[in-house]
Coordinates of C-alpha atoms and ligand atoms in Angstrom, one line a residue:
M1 CA -22.7 10.6 48.2
R2 CA -24.5 10.5 45.1
V3 CA -25.4 14.7 44.2
Y4 CA -28.2 15.1 41.5
G5 CA -28.8 17.3 39.0
T6 CA -24.4 16.7 38.0
G7 CA -25.6 15.5 34.0
L8 CA -28.3 18.6 34.2
L9 CA -24.8 21.2 34.7
K10 CA -22.9 19.5 32.7
G11 CA -25.4 19.5 30.3
L12 CA -26.3 23.1 30.5
K13 CA -22.0 24.0 30.8
V14 CA -21.8 23.1 27.0
T15 CA -24.6 24.8 25.7
F16 CA -23.4 28.3 27.2
K17 CA -20.1 27.3 25.9
H18 CA -21.9 27.3 22.5
F19 CA -24.8 30.1 23.2
F20 CA -22.2 33.0 22.0
D21 CA -20.3 31.2 19.3
R22 CA -20.7 32.0 16.2
K23 CA -23.8 30.6 13.9
L24 CA -23.5 27.5 11.7
T25 CA -26.8 26.8 11.4
E26 CA -28.7 28.2 7.7
Q27 CA -31.9 28.6 8.4
Y28 CA -33.2 27.6 4.9
P29 CA -35.0 29.2 2.9
E30 CA -35.1 32.3 4.2
E31 CA -31.3 32.9 4.3
R32 CA -29.5 31.3 1.5
P33 CA -26.3 29.0 0.8
K34 CA -23.1 30.1 0.3
L35 CA -22.6 28.4 -3.1
Y36 CA -18.5 28.3 -3.9
P37 CA -17.6 29.4 -7.1
R38 CA -17.3 26.3 -9.4
F39 CA -20.3 24.7 -7.5
R40 CA -22.4 22.4 -10.2
G41 CA -25.8 23.4 -9.8
R42 CA -28.0 22.6 -13.8
L43 CA -26.1 22.2 -17.0
Y44 CA -27.2 24.7 -19.8
I45 CA -26.1 25.3 -22.9
E46 CA -25.7 28.6 -24.6
P47 CA -27.2 28.2 -28.3
E48 CA -25.7 30.7 -30.1
K49 CA -21.4 29.4 -29.3
C50 CA -22.6 26.3 -30.5
I51 CA -21.4 24.4 -33.8
V52 CA -23.3 21.5 -33.5
C53 CA -19.7 18.9 -33.3
S54 CA -21.8 16.7 -30.9
I55 CA -18.4 15.8 -29.1
C56 CA -20.6 16.7 -25.6
V57 CA -23.2 13.8 -27.0
R58 CA -21.1 11.4 -27.6
T59 CA -18.5 12.3 -23.5
C60 CA -21.9 12.2 -22.2
P61 CA -21.3 8.7 -20.3
N62 CA -25.0 8.3 -19.1
G63 CA -26.5 10.0 -22.2
V64 CA -28.0 12.6 -20.8
L65 CA -27.2 15.1 -24.3
S66 CA -29.0 14.7 -28.1
L67 CA -29.5 17.7 -30.8
E68 CA -31.1 18.5 -33.3
E69 CA -29.9 19.4 -35.9
G70 CA -30.1 20.9 -39.3
R71 CA -27.9 22.2 -42.5
D72 CA -27.8 25.8 -43.8
E73 CA -27.2 25.1 -47.6
T74 CA -27.0 28.6 -48.1
A75 CA -24.2 29.2 -45.4
K76 CA -22.4 25.6 -46.2
K77 CA -22.2 24.3 -42.5
K78 CA -24.4 22.6 -40.2
R79 CA -26.8 24.7 -37.5
L80 CA -28.5 23.5 -34.8
L81 CA -31.9 23.7 -33.8
S82 CA -32.8 22.1 -30.8
Y83 CA -30.7 20.5 -27.9
E84 CA -32.2 18.3 -25.0
I85 CA -31.2 18.0 -21.7
D86 CA -32.2 15.4 -19.6
H87 CA -31.1 16.6 -16.6
Q88 CA -32.6 13.1 -14.4
Y89 CA -29.7 10.9 -15.6
C90 CA -26.8 14.0 -15.3
M91 CA -24.7 12.7 -12.8
F92 CA -22.3 16.3 -12.7
C93 CA -19.2 14.4 -14.1
N94 CA -18.3 17.8 -15.8
L95 CA -17.4 15.8 -19.1
C96 CA -19.4 17.7 -21.5
V97 CA -17.5 20.9 -20.5
E98 CA -14.3 19.9 -20.6
N99 CA -14.9 18.5 -23.8
C100 CA -16.8 21.2 -25.5
P101 CA -14.5 22.8 -27.7
A102 CA -17.2 26.3 -27.7
Q103 CA -17.2 26.7 -24.7
C104 CA -21.0 27.6 -24.8
L105 CA -22.0 24.4 -21.4
H106 CA -22.2 25.3 -17.9
F107 CA -23.4 25.0 -14.8
N108 CA -25.1 27.7 -13.2
H109 CA -25.9 27.7 -8.9
E110 CA -29.0 26.3 -9.2
F111 CA -30.1 24.2 -7.1
E112 CA -33.4 24.3 -6.0
W113 CA -35.2 22.0 -8.7
A114 CA -37.7 19.5 -7.2
T115 CA -40.6 18.2 -10.0
F116 CA -43.5 16.5 -9.4
S117 CA -42.7 14.8 -12.5
R118 CA -39.4 12.9 -14.2
D119 CA -40.2 14.9 -17.2
Q120 CA -40.5 18.5 -16.0
L121 CA -36.3 18.0 -15.6
K122 CA -36.0 18.0 -19.8
V123 CA -35.0 20.5 -20.8
V124 CA -35.2 21.8 -25.0
Y125 CA -33.1 25.1 -26.3
Q126 CA -34.1 26.4 -29.4
G127 CA -31.3 26.7 -32.2
P128 CA -30.6 30.0 -32.7
A129 CA -32.8 31.5 -35.9
P130 CA -31.4 31.5 -38.8
V131 CA -29.3 34.2 -40.3
E132 CA -32.6 36.5 -42.8
G133 CA -32.6 35.3 -46.0
K134 CA -30.3 32.9 -45.4
E135 CA -32.0 30.0 -44.6
T136 CA -33.1 27.1 -46.6
P137 CA -37.0 26.5 -46.6
A138 CA -36.7 22.8 -45.1
P139 CA -33.2 22.4 -43.3
T140 CA -32.9 18.3 -42.9
A141 CA -33.0 17.5 -39.6
V142 CA -30.9 14.9 -37.7
Q143 CA -31.1 13.2 -34.5
S144 CA -27.3 12.8 -33.0
Q145 CA -28.1 10.4 -30.7
P146 CA -26.4 10.4 -27.5
Q147 CA -23.6 8.1 -27.1
K148 CA -25.3 4.6 -24.8
A149 CA -23.9 3.6 -21.8
V150 CA -21.5 0.5 -22.9
T151 CA -23.2 -1.4 -25.4
G152 CA -23.2 0.0 -29.3
M153 CA -19.0 0.1 -29.5
G154 CA -19.7 -1.6 -33.5
E155 CA -23.6 0.7 -34.3
K156 CA -22.8 2.9 -36.9
E157 CA -25.2 6.2 -37.2
A158 CA -28.1 5.6 -39.6
D159 CA -27.3 8.9 -41.4
S160 CA -23.8 9.4 -40.7
P161 CA -22.5 12.6 -42.7
G162 CA -19.7 11.7 -45.3
P163 CA -15.9 11.3 -44.3
D164 CA -15.0 14.7 -45.9
D165 CA -18.0 16.8 -44.2
K166 CA -16.9 15.0 -40.9
R167 CA -13.2 15.5 -41.4
E168 CA -14.2 19.5 -42.4
K169 CA -16.0 19.7 -38.4
K170 CA -12.6 17.8 -37.0
K171 CA -11.4 20.8 -38.5
E172 CA -12.8 23.1 -37.6
A173 CA -13.4 21.9 -34.2
L174 CA -9.3 21.7 -33.4
K175 CA -9.3 25.9 -34.9
T176 CA -11.5 26.4 -32.3
A177 CA -10.0 24.6 -29.5
L178 CA -6.4 25.6 -31.0
A179 CA -7.3 29.1 -30.8
K180 CA -8.6 28.8 -27.4
N181 CA -6.5 27.1 -25.3
P182 CA -3.5 26.1 -27.4
A183 CA -1.3 24.9 -24.6
K184 CA -3.7 22.0 -24.3
V185 CA -4.4 21.1 -27.9
L186 CA -0.9 20.4 -28.7
G187 CA 0.2 18.5 -25.3
R188 CA -2.0 15.6 -27.0
Y189 CA 0.1 15.9 -30.0
L190 CA 3.7 15.6 -28.1
E191 CA 5.7 13.2 -26.1
N192 CA 6.4 15.7 -23.0
Q193 CA 3.3 18.3 -23.1
E194 CA 4.6 20.2 -20.3
E195 CA 6.6 21.8 -24.0
A196 CA 3.4 22.7 -24.9
P197 CA 3.2 26.7 -24.6
I198 CA 6.8 26.5 -26.5
L199 CA 5.3 24.9 -29.6
A200 CA 2.4 27.0 -28.7
A201 CA 4.1 30.5 -28.6
F202 CA 6.0 29.4 -31.8
L203 CA 2.9 28.9 -34.2
Q204 CA 1.3 32.4 -32.7
N205 CA 3.4 34.2 -35.7
Q206 CA 2.7 30.8 -37.6
P207 CA -0.3 31.1 -39.5
Q208 CA 0.3 29.4 -41.5
R209 CA 2.1 26.5 -40.1
A210 CA -0.3 26.3 -37.8
D211 CA -3.7 25.6 -40.3
K212 CA -0.7 22.6 -41.6
L213 CA -0.9 20.8 -38.1
V214 CA -5.1 21.5 -37.4
E215 CA -5.0 19.1 -41.1
L216 CA -2.9 16.6 -40.3
M217 CA -4.6 16.5 -36.6
A218 CA -8.0 16.5 -38.6
E219 CA -6.6 13.7 -41.6
D220 CA -3.6 12.1 -40.0
E221 CA -3.1 12.1 -35.9
D222 CA 0.7 10.0 -36.4
K223 CA 1.5 12.4 -39.2
A224 CA 0.4 15.7 -37.2
R225 CA 2.3 14.0 -34.1
K226 CA 5.8 13.7 -36.5
V227 CA 4.9 17.5 -36.7
A228 CA 4.3 18.8 -33.9
E229 CA 7.8 17.4 -32.8
A230 CA 9.5 18.3 -35.7
L231 CA 7.9 22.1 -35.1
L232 CA 8.6 22.0 -31.4
K233 CA 12.4 21.6 -32.3
Q234 CA 12.3 24.6 -34.8
A235 CA 10.8 26.2 -32.0
K236 CA 13.7 25.6 -29.1
K237 CA 16.3 26.2 -32.0
Q238 CA 14.9 30.2 -31.7
G239 CA 15.7 30.4 -28.3
L240 CA 11.5 29.9 -27.6
G241 CA 12.3 27.3 -25.0
E242 CA 13.9 29.7 -22.6
T243 CA 10.5 31.7 -23.3
G244 CA 7.9 29.3 -22.9
G245 CA 10.2 27.6 -19.9
E246 CA 10.1 31.0 -17.7
S247 CA 6.4 31.7 -18.5
R248 CA 4.9 29.0 -17.1
Ligands
SF4_301 S1 -22.5 16.5 -16.4 FE1 -21.7 14.4 -17.3 S2 -24.0 12.9 -16.9 FE2 -24.1 15.5 -17.5 S3 -23.9 15.7 -19.0 FE3 -22.5 16.1 -18.7 S4 -21.2 14.3 -19.3 FE4 -23.8 13.9 -19.0
SF4_302 S1 -19.2 20.2 -27.5 FE1 -20.0 22.0 -27.4 S2 -20.0 23.1 -29.4 FE2 -20.1 20.7 -30.0 S3 -22.5 20.1 -29.9 FE3 -22.1 19.8 -28.0 S4 -22.3 22.0 -27.0 FE4 -22.6 22.3 -29.1

């Protein structure tokens, strides 16, 4: 015998079953979504922390980043004039953030950035104002071009700095990175990266040796590796091996 209305009753049963459950639908935009701490929204830079090393520009696979740098002859160092982020090409891979030695690139939690034109997705940050009395009248502007996606391996930058300048910059970047995350930096020069904290602990009390190692890292990576291994051996002899192992 055919009973009418069973389908309706089944449907109502499901409805009532979920009627008193915890609500899962977010009433956006009235209700703001809960974002995870590591959510990648909009990329931004803290210009005052930037050391103008251009690592981020070279790291970005999509050519999202570009910067303009000037030279402050009085302070004898480069300074950031402007920094451009073209968000429309960013794929949120985080490579630039991970590789910035000064840790001045970050993602915030901003996700509502629909615009009427793509140009509005380009953000230009101005570099920090020069220290009073230290600015040279007209700093030389050098445009750091973003990396081309696949080609351009053999291309030379027209206004590339001299080898001495480059070495100095590399040294500075390495020093900053070493101070912030010694184990990560030293790990690149050791066969067993796990042992990097031992060497880091050893070098903490040996600033002169640390400086020498940084010099070698900037000038001759093979030599730096050999010296790093030798220093590690010394550190182990001093019994830092057990301390480093425990601390991990
Ligand atoms: S997150 Fe990736 S794609 Fe976006 S700017 Fe950084 S390196 Fe480029
Ligand atoms: S990697 Fe960091 S410090 Fe270097 S230019 Fe980019 S933002 Fe500045």
